[in-house]
Short mmCIF file of C-alpha atoms in Angstrom, two decimals:
data_model
loop_
_atom_site.label_atom_id
_atom_site.label_comp_id
_atom_site.label_asym_id
_atom_site.label_seq_id
_atom_site.Cartn_x
_atom_site.Cartn_y
_atom_site.Cartn_z
CA MET C 1336 0.00 0.01 0.01
CA ARG C 1337 1.41 3.32 -1.06
CA LEU C 1338 0.38 6.67 0.56
CA SER C 1339 1.39 10.06 -0.92
CA VAL C 1340 1.01 13.26 1.03
CA VAL C 1341 1.91 16.68 -0.37
CA GLY C 1342 2.47 19.64 1.92
CA CYS C 1343 5.24 21.56 3.56
CA PRO C 1344 6.42 22.36 6.08
CA ALA C 1345 5.27 19.37 8.18
CA LEU C 1346 6.65 17.60 11.23
CA LEU C 1347 5.92 13.89 11.86
CA ALA C 1348 6.48 12.05 15.14
CA VAL C 1349 6.82 8.28 14.48
CA TRP C 1350 7.70 5.88 17.25
CA GLY C 1351 9.81 8.34 19.07
CA VAL C 1352 11.71 9.30 15.92
CA TRP C 1353 11.38 12.98 14.69
CA LEU C 1354 11.21 13.35 10.92
CA VAL C 1355 11.88 16.74 9.48
CA VAL C 1356 9.99 17.59 6.30
CA GLY C 1357 11.59 20.14 3.91
CA ASP C 1358 10.87 23.90 3.88
CA ASN C 1359 9.84 26.20 1.07
CA GLY C 1360 12.88 28.32 1.87
CA THR C 1361 15.39 25.41 1.11
CA ASP C 1362 17.37 24.94 -2.01
CA SER C 1363 15.17 24.67 -5.09
CA ARG C 1364 16.92 21.40 -6.02
CA GLU C 1365 14.90 18.22 -5.74
CA VAL C 1366 16.00 16.34 -2.61
CA THR C 1367 14.79 12.87 -1.78
CA ASP C 1368 15.26 11.02 1.57
CA THR C 1369 14.19 7.45 2.23
CA TYR C 1370 13.58 5.93 5.67
CA ARG C 1371 12.80 2.34 6.73
CA ILE C 1372 10.51 1.57 9.58
CA SER C 1373 10.73 -1.70 11.39
CA SER C 1374 9.29 -3.35 14.47
CA GLY C 1375 11.30 -6.17 15.87
CA LEU C 1376 11.92 -8.75 13.09
CA MET C 1377 9.14 -7.42 10.82
CA GLN C 1378 9.66 -5.14 7.94
CA CYS C 1379 6.76 -2.84 8.14
CA GLY C 1380 7.43 -0.53 5.17
CA GLU C 1381 9.16 2.60 4.22
CA TYR C 1382 8.41 6.21 3.40
CA SER C 1383 10.27 8.96 1.61
CA ASN C 1384 9.94 12.74 1.18
CA GLU C 1385 11.17 15.04 -1.51
CA VAL C 1386 11.17 18.72 -2.38
CA MET C 1387 9.40 19.36 -5.63
CA PRO C 1388 10.41 22.01 -8.20
CA ASN C 1389 7.48 24.26 -7.15
CA GLY C 1390 8.76 24.38 -3.62
CA GLN C 1391 6.25 22.03 -2.09
CA CYS C 1392 7.13 18.86 -0.07
CA ARG C 1393 5.89 15.44 -1.11
CA LEU C 1394 5.73 12.61 1.42
CA MET C 1395 5.39 9.00 0.13
CA ALA C 1396 4.91 5.89 2.36
CA THR C 1397 4.78 2.23 1.34
CA LEU C 1398 2.88 -0.10 3.62
CA PRO C 1399 3.28 -3.91 3.36
CA GLN C 1400 0.33 -6.21 3.10
CA LEU C 1401 0.54 -8.51 6.12
CA GLU C 1402 -2.05 -10.97 6.98
CA GLU C 1403 -1.49 -11.94 10.53
CA GLN C 1404 1.10 -9.44 11.63
CA ARG C 1405 0.39 -5.87 12.08
CA CYS C 1406 2.79 -3.00 11.93
CA PRO C 1407 2.84 -0.59 14.75
CA ASP C 1408 0.56 2.42 14.39
CA MET C 1409 3.25 4.30 12.65
CA PHE C 1410 0.93 6.13 10.33
CA ARG C 1411 -1.34 7.05 13.12
CA CYS C 1412 0.36 10.37 12.72
CA THR C 1413 -1.24 10.78 9.34
CA ASP C 1414 -4.24 12.19 11.15
CA GLU C 1415 -2.02 14.69 12.76
CA VAL C 1416 -0.40 15.43 9.40
CA SER C 1417 -3.86 15.87 7.97
CA TYR C 1418 -4.75 18.13 10.86
CA TRP C 1419 -1.66 20.28 10.46
CA LEU C 1420 -2.09 20.37 6.75
CA HIS C 1421 -5.62 21.51 7.34
CA GLU C 1422 -4.41 24.07 9.85
CA ASN C 1423 -1.85 25.17 7.27
CA GLU C 1424 -4.58 25.65 4.72
CA GLU C 1425 -6.60 27.65 7.20
CA ARG C 1426 -3.61 29.82 8.02
CA LYS C 1427 -2.98 30.34 4.35
CA GLN C 1428 -6.63 31.26 3.96
CA GLN C 1429 -6.43 33.59 6.87
CA MET C 1430 -3.32 35.12 5.40
CA GLN C 1431 -5.13 35.55 2.15
CA ASP C 1432 -8.06 37.10 3.95
CA LEU C 1433 -5.68 39.38 5.78
CA LYS C 1434 -4.08 40.35 2.48
CA GLU C 1435 -7.46 41.13 1.09
CA THR C 1436 -8.39 43.08 4.21
CA ILE C 1437 -5.09 44.99 3.99
CA SER C 1438 -5.78 45.70 0.33
CA GLU C 1439 -9.28 46.92 1.16
CA LEU C 1440 -7.90 49.07 3.97
CA GLN C 1441 -5.25 50.49 1.68
CA GLU C 1442 -7.93 51.26 -0.87
CA GLU C 1443 -10.08 52.86 1.80
CA LEU C 1444 -7.01 54.81 3.01
CA ARG C 1445 -6.45 56.05 -0.54
CA SER C 1446 -10.14 57.01 -0.71
CA HIS C 1447 -9.84 58.91 2.61
CA ARG C 1448 -6.73 60.66 1.39
CA HIS C 1449 -8.54 61.66 -1.73
CA ARG C 1450 -11.45 62.93 0.27
CA ILE C 1451 -9.10 64.87 2.51
CA LYS C 1452 -7.47 66.39 -0.50
CA VAL C 1453 -10.90 67.35 -1.87
CA LEU C 1454 -11.85 68.82 1.48
CA GLU C 1455 -8.55 70.76 1.61
CA LEU C 1456 -9.29 72.17 -1.85
CA GLN C 1457 -12.87 73.01 -0.85
CA THR C 1458 -11.55 74.66 2.31
CA ALA C 1459 -9.09 76.69 0.29
CA GLU C 1460 -11.87 77.73 -2.09
CA LYS C 1461 -14.10 78.70 0.89
CA ASN C 1462 -11.24 80.70 2.41
CA ASN C 1463 -10.77 82.51 -0.88
CA LEU C 1464 -14.52 83.05 -1.07
CA ASN C 1465 -14.59 84.35 2.49
CA GLN C 1466 -11.74 86.73 1.73
CA SER C 1467 -13.56 87.87 -1.39
CA LEU C 1468 -16.79 88.36 0.60
CA GLU C 1469 -14.89 90.26 3.30
CA GLN C 1470 -13.36 92.53 0.74
CA ARG C 1471 -16.74 93.01 -0.82
CA PHE C 1472 -18.24 93.74 2.60
CA ARG C 1473 -15.55 96.33 3.29
CA ALA C 1474 -16.16 97.92 -0.07
CA LEU C 1475 -19.92 98.04 0.59
CA GLN C 1476 -19.24 99.42 4.06
CA GLN C 1477 -17.11 102.20 2.55
CA ILE C 1478 -19.87 102.91 0.03
CA TYR C 1479 -22.38 103.08 2.88
CA GLU C 1480 -20.24 105.49 4.88
CA ASP C 1481 -19.76 107.71 1.83
CA ALA C 1482 -23.50 107.59 1.12
CA ASN C 1483 -24.24 108.37 4.78
CA THR C 1484 -21.88 111.33 4.66
CA GLN C 1485 -23.57 112.60 1.47
CA LEU C 1486 -26.94 112.11 3.19
CA HIS C 1487 -25.90 114.27 6.17
CA ILE C 1488 -24.61 116.89 3.80
CA HIS C 1489 -27.86 116.86 1.77
CA GLY C 1490 -29.83 116.86 5.05
CA SER C 1491 -28.05 120.00 6.17
CA LEU C 1492 -28.66 121.64 2.81
CA ILE C 1493 -32.33 120.73 2.94
CA TYR C 1494 -32.59 122.06 6.50
CA ASP C 1495 -31.01 125.31 5.43
CA MET C 1496 -33.39 125.56 2.44
CA GLN C 1497 -36.36 124.80 4.72
CA THR C 1498 -35.19 127.57 7.09
CA GLN C 1499 -34.95 129.99 4.20
CA LEU C 1500 -38.37 128.91 3.00
CA ARG C 1501 -39.85 129.52 6.47
CA ASN C 1502 -38.22 132.95 6.56
CA LEU C 1503 -39.61 133.77 3.13
CA SER C 1504 -43.10 132.49 4.17
CA SER C 1505 -42.90 134.62 7.32
CA THR C 1506 -41.99 137.65 5.23
CA VAL C 1507 -44.83 136.98 2.85
CA GLU C 1508 -47.23 136.67 5.79
CA ARG C 1509 -45.99 139.98 7.20
CA VAL C 1510 -46.51 141.66 3.87
CA ARG C 1511 -49.98 140.16 3.70
CA ARG C 1512 -50.80 141.53 7.15
CA ASN C 1513 -49.43 144.94 6.25
CA PRO C 1514 -50.12 145.73 2.60
CA GLY C 1515 -48.81 149.27 3.02
CA CYS C 1516 -45.42 148.07 4.37
CA MET C 1517 -42.67 147.20 1.91
CA ILE C 1518 -40.26 144.70 3.41
CA ASN C 1519 -37.48 143.20 1.34
CA ILE C 1520 -35.39 140.69 3.31
CA VAL C 1521 -32.54 138.85 1.65
CA ARG C 1522 -30.68 136.26 3.71
CA THR C 1523 -27.32 134.81 2.85
CA SER C 1524 -27.50 131.26 1.40
CA PRO C 1525 -24.64 128.79 1.90
CA LEU C 1526 -25.20 127.68 -1.67
CA ILE C 1527 -24.21 131.12 -3.09
CA SER C 1528 -20.54 131.96 -3.60
CA ALA C 1529 -18.92 134.98 -1.96
CA GLN C 1530 -19.03 136.86 -5.30
CA GLU C 1531 -22.73 136.19 -5.68
CA THR C 1532 -23.75 136.94 -2.09
CA LEU C 1533 -26.14 139.85 -1.71
CA HIS C 1534 -26.23 142.15 1.25
CA PRO C 1535 -27.53 140.06 4.15
CA GLU C 1536 -30.55 140.60 6.36
CA VAL C 1537 -32.81 143.60 5.85
CA GLN C 1538 -32.15 145.61 2.68
CA HIS C 1539 -35.05 148.00 2.51
CA ILE C 1540 -37.87 148.86 4.87
CA ARG C 1541 -40.28 151.74 4.51
CA ASN C 1542 -43.94 152.65 5.23
CA CYS C 1543 -44.09 150.03 8.02
CA PRO C 1544 -46.13 150.45 11.22
CA ILE C 1545 -43.94 151.02 14.25
CA ASP C 1546 -46.58 149.93 16.79
CA CYS C 1547 -50.28 148.96 17.00
CA ALA C 1548 -51.30 152.58 17.12
CA SER C 1549 -49.80 152.99 13.62
CA LEU C 1550 -51.87 150.08 12.44
CA TYR C 1551 -55.00 151.62 13.95
CA TYR C 1552 -54.30 154.84 12.09
CA ASN C 1553 -53.91 152.81 8.92
CA GLY C 1554 -57.43 151.47 9.34
CA VAL C 1555 -56.95 148.23 11.30
CA ARG C 1556 -59.81 148.00 13.79
CA ARG C 1557 -59.72 144.32 14.86
CA SER C 1558 -57.56 142.81 17.58
CA GLY C 1559 -55.05 140.14 16.66
CA VAL C 1560 -51.42 139.38 15.80
CA PHE C 1561 -49.74 141.80 13.42
CA THR C 1562 -46.20 142.66 12.29
CA ILE C 1563 -44.58 145.94 13.23
CA VAL C 1564 -41.03 147.33 12.64
CA PRO C 1565 -39.94 149.59 15.54
CA SER C 1566 -38.05 152.63 14.33
CA LEU C 1567 -35.14 151.95 16.71
CA GLY C 1568 -34.79 148.42 15.32
CA SER C 1569 -34.55 146.99 11.84
CA THR C 1570 -36.15 143.61 12.45
CA PRO C 1571 -39.89 142.99 12.05
CA VAL C 1572 -41.61 141.94 15.26
CA ASP C 1573 -44.91 140.04 15.67
CA VAL C 1574 -47.11 141.60 18.33
CA TYR C 1575 -50.65 141.27 19.67
CA CYS C 1576 -52.70 144.44 19.13
CA ASP C 1577 -55.71 145.28 21.32
CA MET C 1578 -57.93 147.50 19.12
CA GLU C 1579 -60.92 147.55 21.50
CA THR C 1580 -59.90 148.56 25.03
CA ASP C 1581 -60.20 152.26 25.73
CA GLY C 1582 -60.10 153.24 22.04
CA GLY C 1583 -57.60 150.57 20.90
CA GLY C 1584 -54.09 151.05 19.53
CA TRP C 1585 -52.49 149.10 22.36
CA THR C 1586 -49.36 147.00 21.84
CA MET C 1587 -49.53 144.19 24.41
CA ILE C 1588 -46.21 143.36 26.13
CA GLN C 1589 -47.47 140.75 28.69
CA ARG C 1590 -50.52 138.60 29.36
CA ARG C 1591 -51.49 135.94 31.98
CA GLN C 1592 -54.82 134.17 31.77
CA ASP C 1593 -54.66 130.39 32.34
CA GLY C 1594 -51.26 129.29 33.66
CA LYS C 1595 -50.30 127.35 30.50
CA VAL C 1596 -46.97 129.11 30.17
CA ASN C 1597 -44.22 128.85 32.78
CA PHE C 1598 -42.79 132.31 33.61
CA ASN C 1599 -39.89 130.96 35.73
CA ARG C 1600 -37.42 131.64 32.92
CA LYS C 1601 -33.78 132.70 32.44
CA TRP C 1602 -32.47 136.14 31.46
CA ALA C 1603 -32.03 135.25 27.73
CA GLU C 1604 -35.64 134.09 27.46
CA TYR C 1605 -36.96 137.30 29.04
CA ARG C 1606 -34.69 139.26 26.74
CA ASP C 1607 -35.93 137.56 23.55
CA GLY C 1608 -39.53 136.81 24.61
CA PHE C 1609 -41.49 133.60 25.06
CA GLY C 1610 -44.96 132.12 25.07
CA ASP C 1611 -47.93 132.38 22.66
CA LEU C 1612 -49.13 135.74 21.42
CA HIS C 1613 -52.73 134.39 21.33
CA GLY C 1614 -52.40 133.19 24.94
CA GLU C 1615 -49.84 133.84 27.68
CA PHE C 1616 -46.56 135.48 26.74
CA TRP C 1617 -43.78 137.97 27.53
CA LEU C 1618 -42.96 140.09 24.43
CA GLY C 1619 -39.25 140.33 25.28
CA ASN C 1620 -37.27 143.11 26.94
CA ASP C 1621 -35.37 143.99 23.77
CA HIS C 1622 -38.60 144.53 21.88
CA ILE C 1623 -40.19 146.43 24.79
CA HIS C 1624 -37.14 148.68 24.91
CA GLU C 1625 -37.25 149.38 21.13
CA ILE C 1626 -40.93 150.18 21.14
CA SER C 1627 -41.07 152.23 24.36
CA ASN C 1628 -38.05 154.37 23.42
CA GLN C 1629 -39.21 155.48 19.95
CA GLY C 1630 -41.49 158.11 21.56
CA GLU C 1631 -43.41 158.84 24.76
CA TYR C 1632 -45.55 155.90 25.77
CA THR C 1633 -48.37 155.20 28.22
CA LEU C 1634 -48.70 151.90 30.13
CA ARG C 1635 -52.04 150.23 30.99
CA ILE C 1636 -52.26 147.30 33.35
CA ASP C 1637 -55.59 145.34 33.54
CA LEU C 1638 -56.33 143.10 36.50
CA GLU C 1639 -59.02 140.49 37.22
CA ASP C 1640 -59.55 138.33 40.31
CA TRP C 1641 -61.20 134.93 40.76
CA ASN C 1642 -64.56 136.54 41.43
CA GLY C 1643 -64.65 138.23 38.02
CA LYS C 1644 -63.86 141.69 39.36
CA HIS C 1645 -61.95 144.00 36.94
CA LYS C 1646 -59.70 146.92 37.67
CA HIS C 1647 -56.91 148.73 35.87
CA ALA C 1648 -53.94 151.01 36.47
CA LEU C 1649 -52.80 153.65 33.95
CA TYR C 1650 -49.31 155.20 33.89
CA GLU C 1651 -48.79 158.31 31.78
CA SER C 1652 -45.07 157.62 31.18
CA PHE C 1653 -43.37 154.27 30.63
CA ARG C 1654 -40.09 153.06 29.14
CA ILE C 1655 -37.26 150.66 29.93
CA GLU C 1656 -33.55 151.01 29.20
CA ASN C 1657 -31.42 148.59 27.14
CA GLU C 1658 -29.76 145.35 28.19
CA GLU C 1659 -26.48 147.07 29.16
CA ASN C 1660 -28.45 148.94 31.79
CA HIS C 1661 -30.41 145.81 32.84
CA TYR C 1662 -33.65 147.16 31.36
CA ARG C 1663 -34.04 149.69 34.14
CA LEU C 1664 -37.72 150.72 34.58
CA HIS C 1665 -39.04 154.28 34.21
CA VAL C 1666 -42.74 154.54 35.10
CA SER C 1667 -44.85 157.40 36.53
CA GLY C 1668 -48.08 159.33 36.32
CA PHE C 1669 -50.47 156.84 37.96
CA SER C 1670 -54.25 156.92 37.56
CA GLY C 1671 -56.92 154.19 37.43
CA THR C 1672 -59.50 152.21 39.34
CA VAL C 1673 -57.12 150.31 41.61
CA GLU C 1674 -54.63 151.53 44.22
CA ASP C 1675 -51.08 151.78 42.84
CA SER C 1676 -48.71 149.01 43.84
CA PHE C 1677 -46.24 149.37 40.98
CA SER C 1678 -44.74 152.74 40.12
CA TRP C 1679 -44.19 154.18 43.62
CA TYR C 1680 -42.17 151.10 44.64
CA HIS C 1681 -40.52 149.63 41.51
CA ASP C 1682 -39.66 152.77 39.49
CA LYS C 1683 -35.94 153.20 38.70
CA HIS C 1684 -35.10 149.56 39.48
CA SER C 1685 -33.41 147.01 37.22
CA PHE C 1686 -34.87 143.86 35.78
CA SER C 1687 -33.58 140.52 37.12
CA THR C 1688 -34.30 136.80 36.67
CA PRO C 1689 -33.71 133.70 38.83
CA ASP C 1690 -30.47 132.91 37.05
CA THR C 1691 -28.88 136.33 37.65
CA GLY C 1692 -28.28 135.71 41.38
CA ASP C 1693 -31.08 138.06 42.61
CA ILE C 1694 -32.55 136.44 45.77
CA CYS C 1695 -35.93 137.99 45.14
CA ALA C 1696 -36.10 136.55 41.66
CA GLU C 1697 -35.11 133.14 43.01
CA ILE C 1698 -37.77 133.27 45.74
CA SER C 1699 -40.47 134.72 43.46
CA HIS C 1700 -39.79 132.34 40.53
CA GLY C 1701 -40.00 134.88 37.73
CA GLY C 1702 -38.38 137.91 36.04
CA TRP C 1703 -39.35 141.40 37.25
CA TRP C 1704 -38.19 144.83 38.40
CA TYR C 1705 -37.56 143.73 42.00
CA HIS C 1706 -37.02 145.98 44.99
CA GLN C 1707 -36.87 144.06 48.27
CA CYS C 1708 -38.76 142.19 46.72
CA PHE C 1709 -42.08 143.55 45.41
CA TYR C 1710 -45.50 145.10 45.94
CA ALA C 1711 -46.54 144.13 42.47
CA HIS C 1712 -45.35 140.99 40.68
CA LEU C 1713 -47.23 140.02 37.48
CA ASN C 1714 -44.80 137.33 36.29
CA GLY C 1715 -45.15 134.98 39.32
CA VAL C 1716 -46.52 131.44 39.66
CA TYR C 1717 -50.13 130.96 38.49
CA TYR C 1718 -52.18 129.73 41.47
CA LYS C 1719 -55.74 128.69 40.63
CA GLY C 1720 -58.29 129.91 43.13
CA GLY C 1721 -56.27 132.95 44.28
CA ARG C 1722 -55.34 132.16 47.87
CA TYR C 1723 -52.11 130.32 48.67
CA SER C 1724 -49.74 130.11 51.59
CA ALA C 1725 -45.98 129.86 52.00
CA LYS C 1726 -46.36 127.02 54.50
CA GLY C 1727 -48.68 125.03 52.33
CA LYS C 1728 -46.45 125.38 49.30
CA ASN C 1729 -43.19 125.17 51.28
CA LEU C 1730 -42.13 128.56 50.01
CA LEU C 1731 -39.49 131.04 51.19
CA GLY C 1732 -41.86 133.92 50.36
CA PRO C 1733 -44.75 134.97 48.16
CA ASP C 1734 -44.35 134.03 44.50
CA GLY C 1735 -47.85 134.37 42.94
CA ILE C 1736 -49.27 136.97 40.51
CA VAL C 1737 -49.49 139.68 43.10
CA TRP C 1738 -50.94 143.20 43.25
CA TYR C 1739 -50.57 143.90 46.94
CA SER C 1740 -53.24 146.60 47.25
CA TRP C 1741 -55.88 144.34 45.73
CA LYS C 1742 -56.32 142.36 48.93
CA ASP C 1743 -53.57 144.00 51.02
CA SER C 1744 -51.86 140.68 50.84
CA ASP C 1745 -48.89 139.03 49.08
CA TYR C 1746 -50.68 135.69 49.16
CA TYR C 1747 -53.50 136.31 46.77
CA SER C 1748 -52.78 135.45 43.13
CA LEU C 1749 -54.82 137.13 40.42
CA LYS C 1750 -56.65 135.24 37.67
CA LYS C 1751 -55.90 137.53 34.70
CA VAL C 1752 -53.44 140.36 34.08
CA SER C 1753 -52.14 142.16 31.01
CA MET C 1754 -49.71 145.02 30.27
CA MET C 1755 -50.14 147.19 27.17
CA ILE C 1756 -48.49 150.36 25.85
CA ARG C 1757 -49.38 153.00 23.23
CA PRO C 1758 -48.13 156.56 22.40
CA ARG C 1759 -49.11 159.18 24.96
CA THR C 1760 -50.44 161.39 22.15
CA TYR C 1761 -52.68 158.67 20.77
CA ARG C 1762 -56.26 159.74 19.95
CA PRO C 1763 -58.76 157.17 18.70
CA ARG C 1764 -60.53 157.99 15.44
CA PRO C 1765 -63.99 157.06 14.42
CA SER C 1766 -64.29 154.10 12.10
CA PRO C 1767 -64.62 155.11 8.41
#
């Protein structure tokens, strides 16, 4: 019986004898070794192994045919050989599988490297895009800033043009109110070059009323707001004219009637004037000075309490000095239906306001011709109902609209008062 087994390397253990089977790494020459196996006196057979040209080992065994005798279980190791051969095949298969796995992993690695390269390129493109967008954003931001600057410039120009338009409209309205008055006002425009600039402000004024008495003489018989141009000034002034009281022709310089206007104001506001000519107002010390010093003027003060009682005081002579002299008061020649509380005490005294440091003005909360502090104060706080107290209002002294002789008290505030002036030589004329 002949048994042939191909496979290498393999190790056989036979009866305590180790047989070494050739290796793939040996010489490529064909080597053949023959071994005899015996047991006692019996020849049991032989086997041989050889290295084949392809590098594999071939094991050949010849077994005798014995009838009664039996060789020792020499080739019992063939099971082990088969096992190891099988194991070898499995290892080879595992190695093949590992090679395939390695190949797949290498392919996957190449794929990942490719993807990384693509991502790097995409990232570079995005960075370039971001830089481009940032540059575009900066360019747009610069455009926006330039446009915003132009907008501010145009806004300023529009504002200047609107101011000029309002001035022109005001001039037209003054001309409409006084058709006999020629007023030509040209204001400098920032859009006109120095060579093209006309003479600024008022250019020509003539035939204009200097007060409400002038308007009355020109045929105006209704009370209301009109424009006058005092002879000592060159600027038109809007005033309220009373054309009804005692023959009309009165230019009103002050009025209190409902407490809607706060008279606790600073020097500049009393100088320029404030309030509403149709309601409560102070005409302005500059305007009062210009009007009262263009001739001899009379002052009329009308008073009304909270019971509806009316009285008045008339002063034959009235004027105030300019700002340099603190609008010093000159008033005299009293007559009227109420006892005098004004001229005898306040004449020849300067005007002051709460912000000038005058303690009376601070306590009385208004501008006036104070003299330790007053007997008459028509620019005080408007107290509804008339009666008030220093304790109840936490005051340092009286600060209402006071005419002391009305109630012989500093703590009674009148409901309505007004101050008006007109030329001393004024004589009303019958309506045409």
